[in-house]
Every structure is written in C-alpha cells, then in structure tokens.
PDB file of C-alpha atoms in Angstrom:
ATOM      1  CA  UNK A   4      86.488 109.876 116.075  1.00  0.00           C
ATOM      2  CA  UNK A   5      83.202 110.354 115.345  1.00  0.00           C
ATOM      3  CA  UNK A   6      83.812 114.063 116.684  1.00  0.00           C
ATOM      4  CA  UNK A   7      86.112 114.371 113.377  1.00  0.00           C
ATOM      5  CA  UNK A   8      84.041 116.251 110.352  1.00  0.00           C
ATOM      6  CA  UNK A   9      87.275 116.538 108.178  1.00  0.00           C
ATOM      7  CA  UNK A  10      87.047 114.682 104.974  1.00  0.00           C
ATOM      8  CA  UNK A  11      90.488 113.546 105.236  1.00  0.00           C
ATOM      9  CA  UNK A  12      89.450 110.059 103.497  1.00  0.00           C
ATOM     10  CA  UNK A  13      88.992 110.265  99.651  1.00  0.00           C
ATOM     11  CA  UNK A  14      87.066 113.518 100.346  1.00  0.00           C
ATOM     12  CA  UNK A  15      84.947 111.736 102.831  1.00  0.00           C
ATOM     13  CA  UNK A  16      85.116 111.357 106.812  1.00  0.00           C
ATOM     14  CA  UNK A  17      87.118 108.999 108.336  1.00  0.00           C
ATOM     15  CA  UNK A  18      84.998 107.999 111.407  1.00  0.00           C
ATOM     16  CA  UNK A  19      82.177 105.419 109.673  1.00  0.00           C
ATOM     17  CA  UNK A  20      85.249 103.323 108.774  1.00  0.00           C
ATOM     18  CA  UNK A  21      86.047 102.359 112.563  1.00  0.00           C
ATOM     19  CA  UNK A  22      82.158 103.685 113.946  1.00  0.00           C
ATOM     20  CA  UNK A  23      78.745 102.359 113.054  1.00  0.00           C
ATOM     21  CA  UNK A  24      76.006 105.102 113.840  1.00  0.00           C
ATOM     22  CA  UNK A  25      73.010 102.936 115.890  1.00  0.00           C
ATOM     23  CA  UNK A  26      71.333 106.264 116.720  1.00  0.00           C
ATOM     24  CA  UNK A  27      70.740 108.837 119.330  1.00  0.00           C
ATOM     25  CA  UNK A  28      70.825 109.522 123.170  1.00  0.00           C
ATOM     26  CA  UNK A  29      69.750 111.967 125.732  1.00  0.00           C
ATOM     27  CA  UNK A  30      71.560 112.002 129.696  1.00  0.00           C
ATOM     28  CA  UNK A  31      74.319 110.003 130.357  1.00  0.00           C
ATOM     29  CA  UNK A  32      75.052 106.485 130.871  1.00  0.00           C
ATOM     30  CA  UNK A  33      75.530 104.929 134.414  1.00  0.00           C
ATOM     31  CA  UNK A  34      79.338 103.960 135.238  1.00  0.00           C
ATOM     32  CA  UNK A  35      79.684 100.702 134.860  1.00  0.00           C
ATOM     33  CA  UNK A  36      81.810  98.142 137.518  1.00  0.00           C
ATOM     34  CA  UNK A  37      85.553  98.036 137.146  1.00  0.00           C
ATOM     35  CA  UNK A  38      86.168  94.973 134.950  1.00  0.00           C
ATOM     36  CA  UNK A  39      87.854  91.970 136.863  1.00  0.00           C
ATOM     37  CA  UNK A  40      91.084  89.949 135.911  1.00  0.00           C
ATOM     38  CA  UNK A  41      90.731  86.565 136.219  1.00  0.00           C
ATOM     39  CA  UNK A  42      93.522  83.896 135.964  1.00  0.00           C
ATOM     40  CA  UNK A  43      91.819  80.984 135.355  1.00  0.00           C
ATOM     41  CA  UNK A  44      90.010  81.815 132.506  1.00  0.00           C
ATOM     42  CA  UNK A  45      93.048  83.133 130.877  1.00  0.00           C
ATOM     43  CA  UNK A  46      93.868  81.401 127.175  1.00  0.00           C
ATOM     44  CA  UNK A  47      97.127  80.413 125.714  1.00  0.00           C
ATOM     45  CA  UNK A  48      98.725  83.830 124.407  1.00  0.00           C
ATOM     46  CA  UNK A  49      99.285  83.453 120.646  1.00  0.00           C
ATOM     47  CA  UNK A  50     102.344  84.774 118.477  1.00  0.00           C
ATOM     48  CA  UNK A  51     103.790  88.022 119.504  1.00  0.00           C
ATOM     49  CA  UNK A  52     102.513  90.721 117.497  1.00  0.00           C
ATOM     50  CA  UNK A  53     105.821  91.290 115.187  1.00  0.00           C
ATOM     51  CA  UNK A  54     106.381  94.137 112.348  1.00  0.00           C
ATOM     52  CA  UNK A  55     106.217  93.924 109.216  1.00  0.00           C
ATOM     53  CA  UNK A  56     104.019  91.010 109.480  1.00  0.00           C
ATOM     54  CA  UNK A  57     101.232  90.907 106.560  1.00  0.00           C
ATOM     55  CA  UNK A  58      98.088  90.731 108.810  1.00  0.00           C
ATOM     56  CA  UNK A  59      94.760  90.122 108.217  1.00  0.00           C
ATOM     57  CA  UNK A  60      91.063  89.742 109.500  1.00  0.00           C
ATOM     58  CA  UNK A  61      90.751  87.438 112.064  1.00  0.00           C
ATOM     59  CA  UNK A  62      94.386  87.083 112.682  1.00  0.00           C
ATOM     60  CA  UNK A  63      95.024  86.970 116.217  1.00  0.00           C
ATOM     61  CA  UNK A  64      98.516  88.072 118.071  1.00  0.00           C
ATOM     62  CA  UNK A  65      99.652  88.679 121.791  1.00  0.00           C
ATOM     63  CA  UNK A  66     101.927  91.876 123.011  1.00  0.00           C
ATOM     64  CA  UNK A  67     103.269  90.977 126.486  1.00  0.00           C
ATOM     65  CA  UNK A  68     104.380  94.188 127.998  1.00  0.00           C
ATOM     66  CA  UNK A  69     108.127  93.685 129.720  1.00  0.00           C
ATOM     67  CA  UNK A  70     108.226  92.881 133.255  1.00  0.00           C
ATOM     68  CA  UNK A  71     104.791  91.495 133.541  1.00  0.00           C
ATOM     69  CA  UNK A  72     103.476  88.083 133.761  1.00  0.00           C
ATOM     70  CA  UNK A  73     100.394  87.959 131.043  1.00  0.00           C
ATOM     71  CA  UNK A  74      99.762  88.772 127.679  1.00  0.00           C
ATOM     72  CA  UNK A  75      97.387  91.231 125.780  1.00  0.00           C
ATOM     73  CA  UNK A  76      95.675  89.282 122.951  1.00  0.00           C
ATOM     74  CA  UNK A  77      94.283  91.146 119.863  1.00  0.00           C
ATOM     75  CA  UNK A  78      92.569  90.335 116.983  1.00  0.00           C
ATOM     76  CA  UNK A  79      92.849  91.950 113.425  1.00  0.00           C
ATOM     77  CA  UNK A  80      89.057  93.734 112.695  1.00  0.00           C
ATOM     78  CA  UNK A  81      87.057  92.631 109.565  1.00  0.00           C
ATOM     79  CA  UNK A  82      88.073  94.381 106.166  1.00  0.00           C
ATOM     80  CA  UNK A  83      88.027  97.215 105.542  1.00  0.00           C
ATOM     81  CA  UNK A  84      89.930  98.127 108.882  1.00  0.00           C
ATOM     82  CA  UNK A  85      92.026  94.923 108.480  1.00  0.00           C
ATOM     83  CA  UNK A  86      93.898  96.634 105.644  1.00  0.00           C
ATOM     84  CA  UNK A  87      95.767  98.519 108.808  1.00  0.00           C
ATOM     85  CA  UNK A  88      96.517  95.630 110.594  1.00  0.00           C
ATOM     86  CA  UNK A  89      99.732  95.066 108.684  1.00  0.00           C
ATOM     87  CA  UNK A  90     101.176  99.139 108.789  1.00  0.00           C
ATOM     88  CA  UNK A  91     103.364 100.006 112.054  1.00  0.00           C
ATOM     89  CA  UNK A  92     101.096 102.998 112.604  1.00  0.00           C
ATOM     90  CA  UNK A  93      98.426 100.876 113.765  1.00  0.00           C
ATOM     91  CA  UNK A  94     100.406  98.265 115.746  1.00  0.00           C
ATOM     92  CA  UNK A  95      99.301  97.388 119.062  1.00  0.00           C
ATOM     93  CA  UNK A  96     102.590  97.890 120.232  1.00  0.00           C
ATOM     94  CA  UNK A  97     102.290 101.866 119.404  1.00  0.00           C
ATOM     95  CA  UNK A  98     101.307 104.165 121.665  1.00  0.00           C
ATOM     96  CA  UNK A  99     102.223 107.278 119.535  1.00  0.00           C
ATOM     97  CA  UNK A 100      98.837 109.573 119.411  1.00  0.00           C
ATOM     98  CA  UNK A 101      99.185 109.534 115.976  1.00  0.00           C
ATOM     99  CA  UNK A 102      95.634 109.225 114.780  1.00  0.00           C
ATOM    100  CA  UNK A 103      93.913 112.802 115.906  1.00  0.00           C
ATOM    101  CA  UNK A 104      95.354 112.831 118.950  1.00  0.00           C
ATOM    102  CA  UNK A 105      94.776 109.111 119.752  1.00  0.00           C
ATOM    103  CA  UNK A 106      96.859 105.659 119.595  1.00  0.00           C
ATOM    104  CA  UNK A 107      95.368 104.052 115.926  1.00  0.00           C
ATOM    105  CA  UNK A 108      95.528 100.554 116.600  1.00  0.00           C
ATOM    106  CA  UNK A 109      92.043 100.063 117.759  1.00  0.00           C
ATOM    107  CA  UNK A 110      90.931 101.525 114.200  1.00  0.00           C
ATOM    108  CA  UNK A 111      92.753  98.019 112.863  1.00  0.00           C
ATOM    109  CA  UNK A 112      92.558  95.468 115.892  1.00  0.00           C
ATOM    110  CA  UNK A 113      90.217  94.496 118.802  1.00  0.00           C
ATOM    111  CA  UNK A 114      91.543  93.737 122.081  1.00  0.00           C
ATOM    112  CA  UNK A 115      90.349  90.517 123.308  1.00  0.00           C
ATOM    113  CA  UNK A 116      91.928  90.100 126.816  1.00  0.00           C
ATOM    114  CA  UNK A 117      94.513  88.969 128.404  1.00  0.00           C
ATOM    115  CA  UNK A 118      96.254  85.592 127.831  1.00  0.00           C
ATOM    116  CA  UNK A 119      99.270  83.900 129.276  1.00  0.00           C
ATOM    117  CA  UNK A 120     101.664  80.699 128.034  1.00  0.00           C
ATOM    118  CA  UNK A 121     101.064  79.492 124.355  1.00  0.00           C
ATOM    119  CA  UNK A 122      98.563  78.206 122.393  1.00  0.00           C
ATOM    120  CA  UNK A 123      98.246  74.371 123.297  1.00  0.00           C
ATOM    121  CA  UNK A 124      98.982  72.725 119.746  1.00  0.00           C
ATOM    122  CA  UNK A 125      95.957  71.198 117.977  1.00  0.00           C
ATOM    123  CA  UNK A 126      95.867  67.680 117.179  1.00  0.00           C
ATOM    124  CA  UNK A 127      97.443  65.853 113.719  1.00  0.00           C
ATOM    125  CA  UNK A 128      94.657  65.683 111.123  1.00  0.00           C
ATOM    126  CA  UNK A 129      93.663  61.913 110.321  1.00  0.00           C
ATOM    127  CA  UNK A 130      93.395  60.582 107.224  1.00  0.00           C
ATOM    128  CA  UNK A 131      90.006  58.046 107.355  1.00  0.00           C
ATOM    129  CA  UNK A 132      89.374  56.518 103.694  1.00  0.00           C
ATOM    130  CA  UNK A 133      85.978  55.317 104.453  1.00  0.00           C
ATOM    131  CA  UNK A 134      84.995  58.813 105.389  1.00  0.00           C
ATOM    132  CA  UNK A 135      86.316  60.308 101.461  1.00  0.00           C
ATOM    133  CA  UNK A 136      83.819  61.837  99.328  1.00  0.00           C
ATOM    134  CA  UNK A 137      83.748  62.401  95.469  1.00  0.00           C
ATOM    135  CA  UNK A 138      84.718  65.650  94.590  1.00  0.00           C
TER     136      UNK A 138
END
C-alpha cells in the first residue's frame, strides 16, 4: 500500500514495486457504474492456476471458484512483480490477508475477467519451403 512507510524491502518501501506515483489530487472521484457481466464476450478459460507452478510474466491461468459456472482469468504482472507469481503467498487462489492486512496476489497477477470452457486449440504450424529464409 502506498499508505505503508516501513522499509520492509532491502531497507526501502515496498509500495513503488506494485504502485507507480502519476501525481496528486484534491476532492474525490465520482463513483463510477457497477461493471456488467457479459456472457458472450467471455474467452476460453485457460489452465487452472495450480501450485507450485514456476510462473512468469505474461503467463495467464484461470481459478474457477466451486459451484459456479465461469472462470476468473489472471495474468502474471511484468518483472519485477512476476518473481511472486510462482510463491503460494501470492496465489490467486489465497485469500489469507497476508500482505498488511490485504490478500497479495494482486502485487504478482492482474485479473483480467472472467472466462468460461477452454482455450480453443491453435492451428498446426505449416512448414512452406518457398517461404525459408537464410539464416
């Protein structure tokens, strides 16, 4: 949290590794509308998120919460937060408030929205020799 002034990282603060400062407000903002659900432009969920996985930036994974019919995709954050992608603490499956007070994994991974089925396979690579280069 930005709120946090402990140097608790390498003697440092913790917050510009998960914040970027764009600058300063006065009031407050206006609410904004209740974000909407919709169906048909849900994607193909990918692989569940699983422990002890060795995750990465850009790697994508879907948690599909028991009992319900659609997926929650998220996507590992660019390095240096992708580092926590692959420790349990940070898992999107945690919900321990284990990071000040709060869940960790959106330090590590961004959720992208909901998703549903598989990912439709991609087609078999062709191999076209008048198309080959020198190297």
């Amino acid at each position: 949290s930005p709120l946090n002034t402990d140097a608790a990282c390498n003697g440092d603060v913790c917050w510009p590794e998960a914040w970027t400062y764009v600058g300063g407000c006065t009031g407050t903002n206006s609410p904004t509308a209740t974000p909407t659900f919709d169906a048909a432009n849900v994607e193909g969920c990918p692989e569940e998120y699983e422990t002890g996985t060795d995750y990465g930036e850009g790697d994508k994974v879907s948690v599909t919460p028991e009992g319900e019919a659609f997926g929650k995709l998220y996507e590992c954050k660019t390095w240096p937060a992708s580092d926590y992608c692959k420790m349990e603490a940070y898992s999107p499956l945690n919900t321990d408030a284990a990071c000040n007070g709060d869940v960790c994994w959106p330090q590590a991974w961004t959720y992208v929205g909901g998703c549903t089925g598989t990912n439709s396979p991609t087609a078999t690579p062709t191999f076209d020799a008048a198309n080959v280069e020198g190297c």
